[in-house]
Amino acid sequence: MFIEEMLSETKINIIRANNGLDALNIVKTNNKINIVLMDIQMPVMDGYQCTKLILEIKPDLPVIAQTAFAITTEKEKSLKFGCIDYITKPINLKELISKIKKYLP
């Protein structure tokens, strides 16, 4: 919800998933998704597994990991599972917008 509020002034359309399985199903059924902001700590299916499965379906879809853990191993693990970038919480709006613009087509 916080990211939706942060990005409300932009023209970015946001689709929110309640858990990793929802996120996977949204990506499977919506061809208009251009980027994914993946929360790593989610119920049902974590962000790592969800990213891996999303990229099996849509290998060119950019996925940016977001997590409260600012340790190097979390970043490395996110990249290993296929995320193209990483942002830590609390999220800085300028950094978030910069990363989104960097990877949007």
PDB file of C-alpha atoms in Angstrom:
ATOM      1  CA  MET A   1       0.000   0.000   0.000  1.00  0.00           C
ATOM      2  CA  PHE A   2       2.860   2.365   0.808  1.00  0.00           C
ATOM      3  CA  ILE A   3       4.377   2.082  -2.677  1.00  0.00           C
ATOM      4  CA  GLU A   4       0.990   2.792  -4.236  1.00  0.00           C
ATOM      5  CA  GLU A   5       0.811   6.013  -2.231  1.00  0.00           C
ATOM      6  CA  MET A   6       4.385   6.931  -3.135  1.00  0.00           C
ATOM      7  CA  LEU A   7       3.745   6.465  -6.849  1.00  0.00           C
ATOM      8  CA  SER A   8       0.271   8.021  -6.924  1.00  0.00           C
ATOM      9  CA  GLU A   9       1.650  11.221  -8.495  1.00  0.00           C
ATOM     10  CA  THR A  10       3.198   9.311 -11.407  1.00  0.00           C
ATOM     11  CA  LYS A  11       1.509   7.767 -14.423  1.00  0.00           C
ATOM     12  CA  ILE A  12       2.555   4.298 -13.322  1.00  0.00           C
ATOM     13  CA  ASN A  13      -0.342   1.855 -13.003  1.00  0.00           C
ATOM     14  CA  ILE A  14       0.071  -0.489 -10.072  1.00  0.00           C
ATOM     15  CA  ILE A  15      -1.407  -3.942  -9.623  1.00  0.00           C
ATOM     16  CA  ARG A  16      -1.006  -5.220  -6.086  1.00  0.00           C
ATOM     17  CA  ALA A  17      -0.624  -8.878  -5.154  1.00  0.00           C
ATOM     18  CA  ASN A  18      -1.334 -10.147  -1.642  1.00  0.00           C
ATOM     19  CA  ASN A  19       1.230 -12.938  -1.814  1.00  0.00           C
ATOM     20  CA  GLY A  20       3.671 -14.636  -4.141  1.00  0.00           C
ATOM     21  CA  LEU A  21       1.113 -16.992  -5.654  1.00  0.00           C
ATOM     22  CA  ASP A  22      -1.185 -14.055  -6.461  1.00  0.00           C
ATOM     23  CA  ALA A  23       1.746 -12.222  -8.064  1.00  0.00           C
ATOM     24  CA  LEU A  24       2.561 -15.232 -10.229  1.00  0.00           C
ATOM     25  CA  ASN A  25      -1.059 -15.588 -11.354  1.00  0.00           C
ATOM     26  CA  ILE A  26      -1.318 -11.869 -12.134  1.00  0.00           C
ATOM     27  CA  VAL A  27       1.778 -12.024 -14.333  1.00  0.00           C
ATOM     28  CA  LYS A  28       0.489 -15.170 -16.062  1.00  0.00           C
ATOM     29  CA  THR A  29      -2.835 -13.553 -16.953  1.00  0.00           C
ATOM     30  CA  ASN A  30      -1.837  -9.944 -17.680  1.00  0.00           C
ATOM     31  CA  ASN A  31       0.291  -9.190 -20.738  1.00  0.00           C
ATOM     32  CA  LYS A  32       0.470  -5.472 -19.961  1.00  0.00           C
ATOM     33  CA  ILE A  33       2.843  -5.822 -17.016  1.00  0.00           C
ATOM     34  CA  ASN A  34       6.161  -4.133 -17.836  1.00  0.00           C
ATOM     35  CA  ILE A  35       7.995  -4.463 -14.514  1.00  0.00           C
ATOM     36  CA  VAL A  36       7.602  -6.229 -11.170  1.00  0.00           C
ATOM     37  CA  LEU A  37       8.511  -4.851  -7.749  1.00  0.00           C
ATOM     38  CA  MET A  38       8.941  -8.063  -5.798  1.00  0.00           C
ATOM     39  CA  ASP A  39       8.670  -8.080  -2.026  1.00  0.00           C
ATOM     40  CA  ILE A  40      10.983 -10.860  -0.912  1.00  0.00           C
ATOM     41  CA  GLN A  41       9.158 -11.673   2.334  1.00  0.00           C
ATOM     42  CA  MET A  42       5.631 -12.685   1.296  1.00  0.00           C
ATOM     43  CA  PRO A  43       3.218 -15.334   2.513  1.00  0.00           C
ATOM     44  CA  VAL A  44       2.287 -18.461   0.531  1.00  0.00           C
ATOM     45  CA  MET A  45       5.298 -18.145  -1.821  1.00  0.00           C
ATOM     46  CA  ASP A  46       8.346 -15.997  -1.116  1.00  0.00           C
ATOM     47  CA  GLY A  47       9.711 -13.460  -3.567  1.00  0.00           C
ATOM     48  CA  TYR A  48      12.659 -15.624  -4.587  1.00  0.00           C
ATOM     49  CA  GLN A  49      10.520 -18.552  -5.717  1.00  0.00           C
ATOM     50  CA  CYS A  50       7.964 -16.236  -7.303  1.00  0.00           C
ATOM     51  CA  THR A  51      10.675 -14.413  -9.273  1.00  0.00           C
ATOM     52  CA  LYS A  52      12.096 -17.707 -10.501  1.00  0.00           C
ATOM     53  CA  LEU A  53       8.681 -18.895 -11.707  1.00  0.00           C
ATOM     54  CA  ILE A  54       7.783 -15.555 -13.299  1.00  0.00           C
ATOM     55  CA  LEU A  55      11.025 -15.552 -15.262  1.00  0.00           C
ATOM     56  CA  GLU A  56      10.368 -19.086 -16.513  1.00  0.00           C
ATOM     57  CA  ILE A  57       7.186 -17.722 -18.115  1.00  0.00           C
ATOM     58  CA  LYS A  58       8.399 -14.240 -19.087  1.00  0.00           C
ATOM     59  CA  PRO A  59      12.209 -14.237 -19.104  1.00  0.00           C
ATOM     60  CA  ASP A  60      12.483 -10.627 -20.290  1.00  0.00           C
ATOM     61  CA  LEU A  61      10.235  -9.157 -17.577  1.00  0.00           C
ATOM     62  CA  PRO A  62      12.342  -6.992 -15.243  1.00  0.00           C
ATOM     63  CA  VAL A  63      11.948  -7.853 -11.557  1.00  0.00           C
ATOM     64  CA  ILE A  64      13.255  -5.518  -8.844  1.00  0.00           C
ATOM     65  CA  ALA A  65      13.562  -7.045  -5.380  1.00  0.00           C
ATOM     66  CA  GLN A  66      12.437  -5.068  -2.364  1.00  0.00           C
ATOM     67  CA  THR A  67      13.293  -6.104   1.161  1.00  0.00           C
ATOM     68  CA  ALA A  68      13.847  -4.778   4.652  1.00  0.00           C
ATOM     69  CA  PHE A  69      17.180  -6.599   4.827  1.00  0.00           C
ATOM     70  CA  ALA A  70      20.029  -4.399   3.609  1.00  0.00           C
ATOM     71  CA  ILE A  71      22.690  -7.078   3.811  1.00  0.00           C
ATOM     72  CA  THR A  72      24.847  -8.063   0.861  1.00  0.00           C
ATOM     73  CA  THR A  73      23.775 -11.711   0.947  1.00  0.00           C
ATOM     74  CA  GLU A  74      20.125 -10.714   0.406  1.00  0.00           C
ATOM     75  CA  LYS A  75      21.095  -8.646  -2.619  1.00  0.00           C
ATOM     76  CA  GLU A  76      23.213 -11.466  -4.026  1.00  0.00           C
ATOM     77  CA  LYS A  77      20.436 -14.004  -3.455  1.00  0.00           C
ATOM     78  CA  SER A  78      17.906 -11.730  -5.189  1.00  0.00           C
ATOM     79  CA  LEU A  79      20.183 -11.377  -8.207  1.00  0.00           C
ATOM     80  CA  LYS A  80      20.845 -15.135  -8.227  1.00  0.00           C
ATOM     81  CA  PHE A  81      17.098 -15.812  -8.467  1.00  0.00           C
ATOM     82  CA  GLY A  82      16.813 -13.459 -11.444  1.00  0.00           C
ATOM     83  CA  CYS A  83      16.043 -10.009 -10.069  1.00  0.00           C
ATOM     84  CA  ILE A  84      17.747  -7.299 -12.118  1.00  0.00           C
ATOM     85  CA  ASP A  85      18.040  -4.869  -9.220  1.00  0.00           C
ATOM     86  CA  TYR A  86      17.394  -4.437  -5.524  1.00  0.00           C
ATOM     87  CA  ILE A  87      15.919  -1.761  -3.266  1.00  0.00           C
ATOM     88  CA  THR A  88      15.818  -1.754   0.521  1.00  0.00           C
ATOM     89  CA  LYS A  89      13.086  -0.588   2.855  1.00  0.00           C
ATOM     90  CA  PRO A  90      12.342   2.046   3.901  1.00  0.00           C
ATOM     91  CA  ILE A  91      12.026   2.858   0.228  1.00  0.00           C
ATOM     92  CA  ASN A  92      13.333   6.165  -1.049  1.00  0.00           C
ATOM     93  CA  LEU A  93      10.919   7.584  -3.642  1.00  0.00           C
ATOM     94  CA  LYS A  94      13.617   9.087  -5.887  1.00  0.00           C
ATOM     95  CA  GLU A  95      15.591   5.849  -5.887  1.00  0.00           C
ATOM     96  CA  LEU A  96      12.473   3.801  -6.625  1.00  0.00           C
ATOM     97  CA  ILE A  97      11.387   5.991  -9.539  1.00  0.00           C
ATOM     98  CA  SER A  98      14.937   6.009 -10.897  1.00  0.00           C
ATOM     99  CA  LYS A  99      15.108   2.209 -10.862  1.00  0.00           C
ATOM    100  CA  ILE A 100      11.674   1.835 -12.428  1.00  0.00           C
ATOM    101  CA  LYS A 101      12.529   4.261 -15.243  1.00  0.00           C
ATOM    102  CA  LYS A 102      15.859   2.524 -15.798  1.00  0.00           C
ATOM    103  CA  TYR A 103      14.174  -0.791 -16.592  1.00  0.00           C
ATOM    104  CA  LEU A 104      10.875   0.203 -18.190  1.00  0.00           C
ATOM    105  CA  PRO A 105      10.772  -0.288 -21.965  1.00  0.00           C
TER     106      PRO A 105
END
